[in-house]
Structures are given as structure tokens and as C-alpha cells.
Short mmCIF file of C-alpha atoms in Angstrom, two decimals:
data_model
loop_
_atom_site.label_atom_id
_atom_site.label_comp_id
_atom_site.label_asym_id
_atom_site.label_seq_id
_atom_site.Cartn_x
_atom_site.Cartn_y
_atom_site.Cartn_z
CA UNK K 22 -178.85 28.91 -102.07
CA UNK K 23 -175.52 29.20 -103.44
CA UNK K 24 -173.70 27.66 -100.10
CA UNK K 25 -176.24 25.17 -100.27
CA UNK K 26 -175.54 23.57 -103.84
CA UNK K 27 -171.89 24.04 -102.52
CA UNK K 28 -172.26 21.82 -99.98
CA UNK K 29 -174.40 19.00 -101.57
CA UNK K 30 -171.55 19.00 -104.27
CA UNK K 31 -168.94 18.94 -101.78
CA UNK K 32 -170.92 15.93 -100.45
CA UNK K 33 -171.10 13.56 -103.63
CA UNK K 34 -167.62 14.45 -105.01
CA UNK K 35 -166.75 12.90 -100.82
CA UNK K 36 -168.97 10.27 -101.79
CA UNK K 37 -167.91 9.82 -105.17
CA UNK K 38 -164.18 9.34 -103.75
CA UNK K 39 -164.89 7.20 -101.14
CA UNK K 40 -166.58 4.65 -103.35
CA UNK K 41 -163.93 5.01 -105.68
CA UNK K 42 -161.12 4.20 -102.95
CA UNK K 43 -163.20 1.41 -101.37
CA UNK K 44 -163.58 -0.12 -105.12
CA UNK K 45 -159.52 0.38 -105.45
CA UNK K 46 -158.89 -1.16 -102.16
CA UNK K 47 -160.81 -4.18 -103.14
CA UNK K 48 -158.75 -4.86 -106.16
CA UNK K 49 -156.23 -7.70 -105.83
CA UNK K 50 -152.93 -6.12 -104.94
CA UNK K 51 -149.63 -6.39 -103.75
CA UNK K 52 -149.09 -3.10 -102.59
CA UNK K 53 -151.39 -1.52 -100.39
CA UNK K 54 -151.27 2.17 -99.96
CA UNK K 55 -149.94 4.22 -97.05
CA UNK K 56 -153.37 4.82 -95.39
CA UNK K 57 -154.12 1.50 -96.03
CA UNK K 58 -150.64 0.12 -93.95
CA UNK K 59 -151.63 2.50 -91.57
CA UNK K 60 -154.95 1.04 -90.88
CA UNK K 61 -153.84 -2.07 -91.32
CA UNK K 62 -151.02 -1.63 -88.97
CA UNK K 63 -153.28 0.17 -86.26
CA UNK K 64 -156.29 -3.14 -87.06
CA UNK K 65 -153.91 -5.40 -85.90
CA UNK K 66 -151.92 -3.86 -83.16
CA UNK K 67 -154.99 -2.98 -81.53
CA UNK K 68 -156.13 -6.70 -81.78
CA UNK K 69 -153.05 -8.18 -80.62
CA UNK K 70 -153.12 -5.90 -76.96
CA UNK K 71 -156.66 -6.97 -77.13
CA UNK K 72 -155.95 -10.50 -77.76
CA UNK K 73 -153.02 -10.89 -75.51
CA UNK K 74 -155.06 -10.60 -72.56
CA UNK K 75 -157.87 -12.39 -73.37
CA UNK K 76 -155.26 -15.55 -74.78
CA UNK K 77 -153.63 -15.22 -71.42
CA UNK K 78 -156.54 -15.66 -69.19
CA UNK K 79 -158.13 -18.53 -71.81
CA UNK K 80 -155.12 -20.38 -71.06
CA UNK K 81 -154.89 -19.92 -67.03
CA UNK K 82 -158.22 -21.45 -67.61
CA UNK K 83 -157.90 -24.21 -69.58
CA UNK K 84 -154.57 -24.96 -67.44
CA UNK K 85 -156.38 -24.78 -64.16
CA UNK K 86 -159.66 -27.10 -65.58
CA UNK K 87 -156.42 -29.59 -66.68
CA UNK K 88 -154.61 -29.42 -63.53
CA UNK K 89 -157.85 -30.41 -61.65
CA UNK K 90 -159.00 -32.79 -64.31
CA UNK K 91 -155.42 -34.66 -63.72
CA UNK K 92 -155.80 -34.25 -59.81
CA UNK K 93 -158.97 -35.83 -59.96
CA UNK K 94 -157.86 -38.94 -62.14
CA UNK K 95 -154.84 -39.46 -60.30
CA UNK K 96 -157.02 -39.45 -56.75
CA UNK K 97 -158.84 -41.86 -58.37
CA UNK K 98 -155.68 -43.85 -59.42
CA UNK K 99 -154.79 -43.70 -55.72
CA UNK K 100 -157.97 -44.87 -54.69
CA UNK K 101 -157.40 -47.56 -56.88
CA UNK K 102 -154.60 -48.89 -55.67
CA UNK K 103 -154.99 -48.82 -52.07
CA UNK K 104 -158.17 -51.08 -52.90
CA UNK K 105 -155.75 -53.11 -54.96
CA UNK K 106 -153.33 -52.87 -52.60
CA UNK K 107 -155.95 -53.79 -49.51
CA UNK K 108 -157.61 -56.99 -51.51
CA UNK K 109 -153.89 -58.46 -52.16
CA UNK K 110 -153.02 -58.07 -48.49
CA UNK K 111 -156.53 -59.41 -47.66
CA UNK K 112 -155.77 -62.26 -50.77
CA UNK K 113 -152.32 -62.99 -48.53
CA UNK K 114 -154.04 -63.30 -45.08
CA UNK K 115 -156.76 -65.36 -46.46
CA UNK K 116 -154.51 -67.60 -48.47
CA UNK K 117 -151.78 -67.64 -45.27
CA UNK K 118 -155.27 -68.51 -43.24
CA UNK K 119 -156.60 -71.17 -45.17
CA UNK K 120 -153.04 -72.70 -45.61
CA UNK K 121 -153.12 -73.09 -41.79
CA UNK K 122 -156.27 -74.70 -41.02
CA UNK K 123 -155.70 -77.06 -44.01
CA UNK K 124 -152.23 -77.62 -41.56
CA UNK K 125 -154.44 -78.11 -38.34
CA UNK K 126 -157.40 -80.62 -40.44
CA UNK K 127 -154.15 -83.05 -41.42
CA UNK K 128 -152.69 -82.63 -38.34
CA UNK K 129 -156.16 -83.45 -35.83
CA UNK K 130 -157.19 -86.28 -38.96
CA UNK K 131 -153.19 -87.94 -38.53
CA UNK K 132 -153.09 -90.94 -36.94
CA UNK K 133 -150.81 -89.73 -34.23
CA UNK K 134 -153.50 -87.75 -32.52
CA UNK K 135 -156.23 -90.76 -32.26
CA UNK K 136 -155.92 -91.26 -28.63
CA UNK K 137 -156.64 -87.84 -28.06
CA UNK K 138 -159.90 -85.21 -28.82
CA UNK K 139 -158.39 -82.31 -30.42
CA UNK K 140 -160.07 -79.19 -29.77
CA UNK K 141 -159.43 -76.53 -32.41
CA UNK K 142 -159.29 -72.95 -31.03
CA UNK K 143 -158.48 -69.77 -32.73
CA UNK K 144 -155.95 -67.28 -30.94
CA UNK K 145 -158.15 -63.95 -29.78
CA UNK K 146 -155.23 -61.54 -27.51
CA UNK K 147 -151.74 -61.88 -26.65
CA UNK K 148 -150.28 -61.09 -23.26
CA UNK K 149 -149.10 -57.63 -23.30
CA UNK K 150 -146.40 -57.90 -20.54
CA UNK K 151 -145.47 -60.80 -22.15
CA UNK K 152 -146.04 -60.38 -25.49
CA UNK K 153 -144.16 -63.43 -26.58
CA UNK K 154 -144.78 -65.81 -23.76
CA UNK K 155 -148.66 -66.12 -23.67
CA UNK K 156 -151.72 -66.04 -25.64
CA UNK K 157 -155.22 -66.36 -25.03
CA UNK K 158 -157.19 -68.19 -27.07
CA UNK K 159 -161.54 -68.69 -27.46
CA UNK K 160 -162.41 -72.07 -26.04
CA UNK K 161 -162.68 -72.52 -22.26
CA UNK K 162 -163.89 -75.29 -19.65
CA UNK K 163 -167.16 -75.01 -21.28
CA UNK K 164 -165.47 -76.81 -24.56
CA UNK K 165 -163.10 -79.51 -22.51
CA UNK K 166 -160.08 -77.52 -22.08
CA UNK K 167 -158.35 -77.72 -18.88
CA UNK K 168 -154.90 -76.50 -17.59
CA UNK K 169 -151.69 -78.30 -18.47
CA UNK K 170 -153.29 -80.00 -21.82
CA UNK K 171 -150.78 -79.58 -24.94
CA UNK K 172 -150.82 -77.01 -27.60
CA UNK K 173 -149.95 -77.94 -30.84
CA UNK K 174 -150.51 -76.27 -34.82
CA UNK K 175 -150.08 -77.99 -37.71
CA UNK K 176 -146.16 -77.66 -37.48
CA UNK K 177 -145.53 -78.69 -33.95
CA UNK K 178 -145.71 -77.90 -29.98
CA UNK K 179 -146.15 -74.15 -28.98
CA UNK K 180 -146.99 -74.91 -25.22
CA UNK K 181 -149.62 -75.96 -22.60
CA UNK K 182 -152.81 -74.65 -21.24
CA UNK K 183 -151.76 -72.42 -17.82
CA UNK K 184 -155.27 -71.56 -17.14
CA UNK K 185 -158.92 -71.75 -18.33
CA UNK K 186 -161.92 -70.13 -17.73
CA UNK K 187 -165.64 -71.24 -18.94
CA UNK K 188 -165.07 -69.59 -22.36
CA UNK K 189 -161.07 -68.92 -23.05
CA UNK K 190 -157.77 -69.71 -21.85
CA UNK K 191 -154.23 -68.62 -21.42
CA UNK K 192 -151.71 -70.75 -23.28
CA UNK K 193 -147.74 -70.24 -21.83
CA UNK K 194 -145.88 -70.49 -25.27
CA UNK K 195 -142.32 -72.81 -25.65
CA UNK K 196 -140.56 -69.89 -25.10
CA UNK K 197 -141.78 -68.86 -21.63
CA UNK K 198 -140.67 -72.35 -20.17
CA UNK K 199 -137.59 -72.81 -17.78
CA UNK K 200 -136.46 -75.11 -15.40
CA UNK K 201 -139.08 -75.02 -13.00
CA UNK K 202 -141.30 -76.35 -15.83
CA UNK K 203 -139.02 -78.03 -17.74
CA UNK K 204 -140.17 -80.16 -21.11
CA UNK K 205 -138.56 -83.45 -20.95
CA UNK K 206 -137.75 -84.34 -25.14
CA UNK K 207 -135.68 -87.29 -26.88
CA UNK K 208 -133.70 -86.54 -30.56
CA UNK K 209 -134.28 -88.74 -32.60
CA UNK K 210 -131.31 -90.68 -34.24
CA UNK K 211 -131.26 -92.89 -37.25
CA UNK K 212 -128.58 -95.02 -36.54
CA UNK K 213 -129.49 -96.33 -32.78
CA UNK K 214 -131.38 -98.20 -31.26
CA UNK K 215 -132.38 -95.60 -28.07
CA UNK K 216 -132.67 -91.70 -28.76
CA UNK K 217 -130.56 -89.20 -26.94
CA UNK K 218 -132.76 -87.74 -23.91
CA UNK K 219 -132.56 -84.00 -22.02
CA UNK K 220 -135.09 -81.51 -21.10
CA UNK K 221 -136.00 -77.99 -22.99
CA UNK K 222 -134.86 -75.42 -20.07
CA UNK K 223 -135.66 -71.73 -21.50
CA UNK K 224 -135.28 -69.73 -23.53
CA UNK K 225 -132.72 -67.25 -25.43
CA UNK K 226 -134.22 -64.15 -26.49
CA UNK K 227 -131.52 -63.19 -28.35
CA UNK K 228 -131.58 -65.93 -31.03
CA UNK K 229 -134.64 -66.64 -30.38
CA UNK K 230 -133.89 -70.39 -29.95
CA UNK K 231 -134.83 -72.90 -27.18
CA UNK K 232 -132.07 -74.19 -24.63
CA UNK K 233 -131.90 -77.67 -24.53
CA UNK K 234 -129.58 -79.68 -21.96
CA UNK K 235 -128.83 -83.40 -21.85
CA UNK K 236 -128.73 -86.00 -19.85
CA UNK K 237 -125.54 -87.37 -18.53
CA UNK K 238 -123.62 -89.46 -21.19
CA UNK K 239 -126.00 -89.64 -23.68
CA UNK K 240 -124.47 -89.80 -27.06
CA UNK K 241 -123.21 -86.82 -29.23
CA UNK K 242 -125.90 -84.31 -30.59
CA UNK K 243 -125.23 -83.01 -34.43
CA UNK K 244 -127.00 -80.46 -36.41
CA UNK K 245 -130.23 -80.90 -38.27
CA UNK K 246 -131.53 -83.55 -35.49
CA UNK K 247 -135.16 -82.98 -34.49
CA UNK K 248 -136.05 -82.94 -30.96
CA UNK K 249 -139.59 -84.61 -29.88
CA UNK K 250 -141.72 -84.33 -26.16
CA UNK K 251 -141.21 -88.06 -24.50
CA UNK K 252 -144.25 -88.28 -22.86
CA UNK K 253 -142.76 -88.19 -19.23
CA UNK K 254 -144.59 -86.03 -16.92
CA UNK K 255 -147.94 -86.41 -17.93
CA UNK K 256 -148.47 -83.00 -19.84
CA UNK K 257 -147.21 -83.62 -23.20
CA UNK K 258 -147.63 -86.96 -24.83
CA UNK K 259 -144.69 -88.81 -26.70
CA UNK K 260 -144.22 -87.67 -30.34
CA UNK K 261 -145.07 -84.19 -30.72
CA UNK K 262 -142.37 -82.70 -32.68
CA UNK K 263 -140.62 -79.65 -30.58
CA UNK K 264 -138.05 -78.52 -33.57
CA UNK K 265 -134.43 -78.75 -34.93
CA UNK K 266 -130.92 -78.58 -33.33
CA UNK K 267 -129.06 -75.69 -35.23
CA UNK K 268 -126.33 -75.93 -32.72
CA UNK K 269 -124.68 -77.68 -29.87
CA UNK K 270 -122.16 -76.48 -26.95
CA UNK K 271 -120.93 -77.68 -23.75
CA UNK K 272 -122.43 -76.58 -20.42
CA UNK K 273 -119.81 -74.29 -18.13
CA UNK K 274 -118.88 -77.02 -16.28
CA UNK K 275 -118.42 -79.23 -19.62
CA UNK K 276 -120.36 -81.96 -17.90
CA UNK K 277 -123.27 -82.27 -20.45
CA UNK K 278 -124.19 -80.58 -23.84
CA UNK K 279 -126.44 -77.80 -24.13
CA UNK K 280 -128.47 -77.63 -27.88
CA UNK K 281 -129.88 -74.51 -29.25
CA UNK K 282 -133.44 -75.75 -31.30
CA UNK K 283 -135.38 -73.59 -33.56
CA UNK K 284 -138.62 -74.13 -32.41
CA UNK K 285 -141.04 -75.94 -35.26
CA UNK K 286 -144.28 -73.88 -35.18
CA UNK K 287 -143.94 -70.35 -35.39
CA UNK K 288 -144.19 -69.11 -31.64
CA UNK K 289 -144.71 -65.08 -33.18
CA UNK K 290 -147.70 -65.56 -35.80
CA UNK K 291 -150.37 -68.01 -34.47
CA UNK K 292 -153.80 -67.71 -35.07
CA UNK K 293 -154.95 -71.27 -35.35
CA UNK K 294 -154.02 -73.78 -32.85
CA UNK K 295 -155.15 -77.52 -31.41
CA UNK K 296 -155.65 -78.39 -27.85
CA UNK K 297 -154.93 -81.69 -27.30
CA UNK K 298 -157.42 -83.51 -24.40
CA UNK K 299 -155.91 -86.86 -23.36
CA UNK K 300 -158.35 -89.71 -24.02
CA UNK K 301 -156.24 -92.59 -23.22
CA UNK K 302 -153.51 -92.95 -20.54
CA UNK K 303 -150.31 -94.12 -23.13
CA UNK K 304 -147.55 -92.92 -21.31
CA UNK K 305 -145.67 -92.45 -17.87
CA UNK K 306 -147.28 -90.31 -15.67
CA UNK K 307 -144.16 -89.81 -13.82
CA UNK K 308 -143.78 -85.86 -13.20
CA UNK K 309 -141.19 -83.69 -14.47
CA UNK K 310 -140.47 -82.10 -11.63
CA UNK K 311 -139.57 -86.02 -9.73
CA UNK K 312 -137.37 -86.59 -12.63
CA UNK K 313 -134.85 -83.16 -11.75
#
């Protein structure tokens, strides 16, 4: 009985000191006690290795979640701009395409090619062995194109038909001609009264420029002329502008002049072109090959 009453008084002077150090702790104070430092101390040492952790791995997290949220916007940002990209280069074709059809419409509606049908074709392969020299283009026998009829764009002679079949043809460009199918041309000069005359006779691949020799004592050649067919031989009628001396030497022998002539139309980029079928006879039908 005795240990009994012991204990139960053992038990509320405990309790009695506990609530009387929880009621001192909750006081405002400055200084806390040593137990209470200690606790204090232990409370937040014991979050902070907890905490560390758990901080770290919240942040892997929320950096790996950013890192994909930024790759995805920026794939979309690329996406973006290669659609950009791919409607500006579309924009440039289709502006560079309309620009040369409104070329061909002046140049078949122009008053130079009335005696002739122009047949408008559209360029559809390019001569692998000969990448610069022919072309094939869509309109055949079946639409009135026949071999050795002109080929003009909107800036000038590229060449003549070389073959045709019922739906295309094979055009031989300016730059695959040479002597054996020479081009007979005139310059035209301001201050005479008869152009200069010669022949285009190939090509240089180098500068890319046509070779054009004159006749025997025709008069001088200068820079910036332009060169026109003649109309003799049949193939090319008289007018159709061929391009521009850039520069004139004399032959080996220094018997004639040879011109170098940037060609007009642009023999690398064609897409568009005119074939011209001869209505009316305007011209001599003398041969080029008589002439040589």
C-alpha cells in the first residue's frame, strides 16, 4: 500500500513538473534553457539531413520537367522555322515563276513574234551527260513542234528543237552549238547604216560565254553591243536577241575578230520557254551550212 501511494505521488509531482516546464517554455523569452537548445539543436539538425535530400531530388525534378519543357518549345521553334523557312523559299520560286511567264505572255503578245505561233512549253528533265547543253521539254509533234524551230524565253534565244516526239522534245541549248551548226547573227550599231555580221561558233566553258567570229572586214566590234540571229539559214528568224559583247580579240591568225557574248536568257535556270513555229516565210532560206 505504502509503495503504491509512493508511486502515484511520484507520478503527479512528474506531472506537476512537466506542466510547469511546458508552461515556462511557452513564456516569451530570449533565453531558452540548455535542454531546450539541445532539443532545439537536435529538431533542426535532424530536419536539415532530412530536408537536404528531399530539396535535392525536388530540384533534379523540377530541373528535368524544365529542361524538357524548354526542349519541347524550342522543337517547336524549329518546326517553326523550317515551315517559315520552306513557305519563303516556296514565296521565292513562286514569285521567280510568275515573274517568268509574265516575261514569256509580253514576249509571245510583242509584235515581233506575229508571223509566228508561239507554243509555250515548260522545261520537264535536263540531259544528264550534258547537263548544260540540252533540255527536254513537255510539248511534242502532237502540239506543232518540229525539229530545228527556235527557242526563245522572255529574255532571248536559248536554242532550237533537235528532236521531237508525239508528246516532248529535246532542245540543244546556245551553248552546245559549234561550227558545224553555226548561228549566223548581226550587232547592231547605232551609227551605220549596215550592222556588223559573223556567226556564234561555240562555246567557252570556262567563262561561260559564247564565241563569236566575224566576217571579213566588217567594222570594229566594242563592248556593250548586242548581237541578234539574221534570219539566214532558215532556223532562226531575224531579230531574236542572242546577248551582249563583253569582249573582243583577234583570231590566231589576226585575220578577223573573235567576240565573247554573255548569252541573254539564262541558259542554267529555265523552266519556261517559247517555241517559235514559222507561219510566214520572211526571210532567206539560204542554209548556214552554204554560207561557210
Amino acid at each position: 500500500m505504502f509503495y503504491k501511494k509512493r508511486r502515484l505521488f511520484i507520478l503527479m509531482i512528474s506531472l506537476i513538473i512537466i506542466v510547469g516546464l511546458i508552461g515556462f517554455s511557452l513564456r516569451e523569452r530570449t533565453d531558452l534553457t540548455i535542454i531546450e537548445d539541445f532539443i532545439h539543436d537536435s529538431v533542426g539538425w535532424s530536419q536539415e539531413v532530412i530536408n537536404k535530400p528531399i530539396t535535392f531530388t525536388t530540384g533534379i525534378a523540377n530541373n528535368i520537367k524544365e529542361i524538357r519543357h524548354v526542349y519541347r518549345e524550342n522543337q517547336k521553334l524549329k518546326s517553326s522555322l523550317d515551315e517559315i523557312r520552306q513557305l519563303e523559299y516556296e514565296n521565292q520560286e513562286l514569285t521567280k515563276e510568275m515573274d517568268e511567264l509574265k516575261e514569256l505572255l509580253n514576249k509571245s503578245e510583242s509584235d515581233f513574234l506575229q508571223n509566228f505561233d508561239a507554243i509555250q512549253a515548260s522545261v520537264i528533265a535536263r540531259s544528264k551527260d550534258q547537263w548544260f547543253k540540252l533540255i527536254t521539254i513537255n510539248k511534242g509533234t502532237e502540239h506543232g513542234v518540229q525539229p530545228n524551230m527556235s527557242v526563245v524565253t522572255g529574255k532571248g534565244m536559248i536554242g532550237k528543237v533537235q528532236s521531237s516526239s508525239p508528246f516532248t522534245s529535246t532542245v540543244l541549248l546556245l551553248n552546245g552549238f559549234d561550227r558545224t551548226n553555226r548561228i549566223s547573227v548581226n550587232v547592231y550599231e547605232e551609227d551605220t547604216e549596215t550592222d556588223s555580221s559573223g556567226f556564234i561558233v561555240g562555246y567557252d566553258e570556262e567563262s561561260e560565254l559564247l564565241l563569236m567570229e566575224m566576217n571579213d572586214n566588217d567594222g570594229e566590234l566594242e563592248k556593250g553591243q548586242y548581237v541578234f540571229s539574221s534570219g539566214l539559214g532558215g532556223i532562226f528568224p531575224k531579230g531574236l536577241e542572242v546577248g551582249e559583247v563583253v569582249d573582243v580579240e583577234a583570231d590566231r591568225y589576226e585575220l578577223t575578230s573573235i567576240a565573247h557574248v554573255r548569252p541573254s536568257a539564262d541558259l542554267h535556270d529555265l523552266n519556261h520557254v517559247i517555241v517559235m513555229d514559222r507561219s510566214t516565210t520572211t526571210v532567206d532560206e539560204e542554209t548556214e551550212e552554204d554560207e561557210s
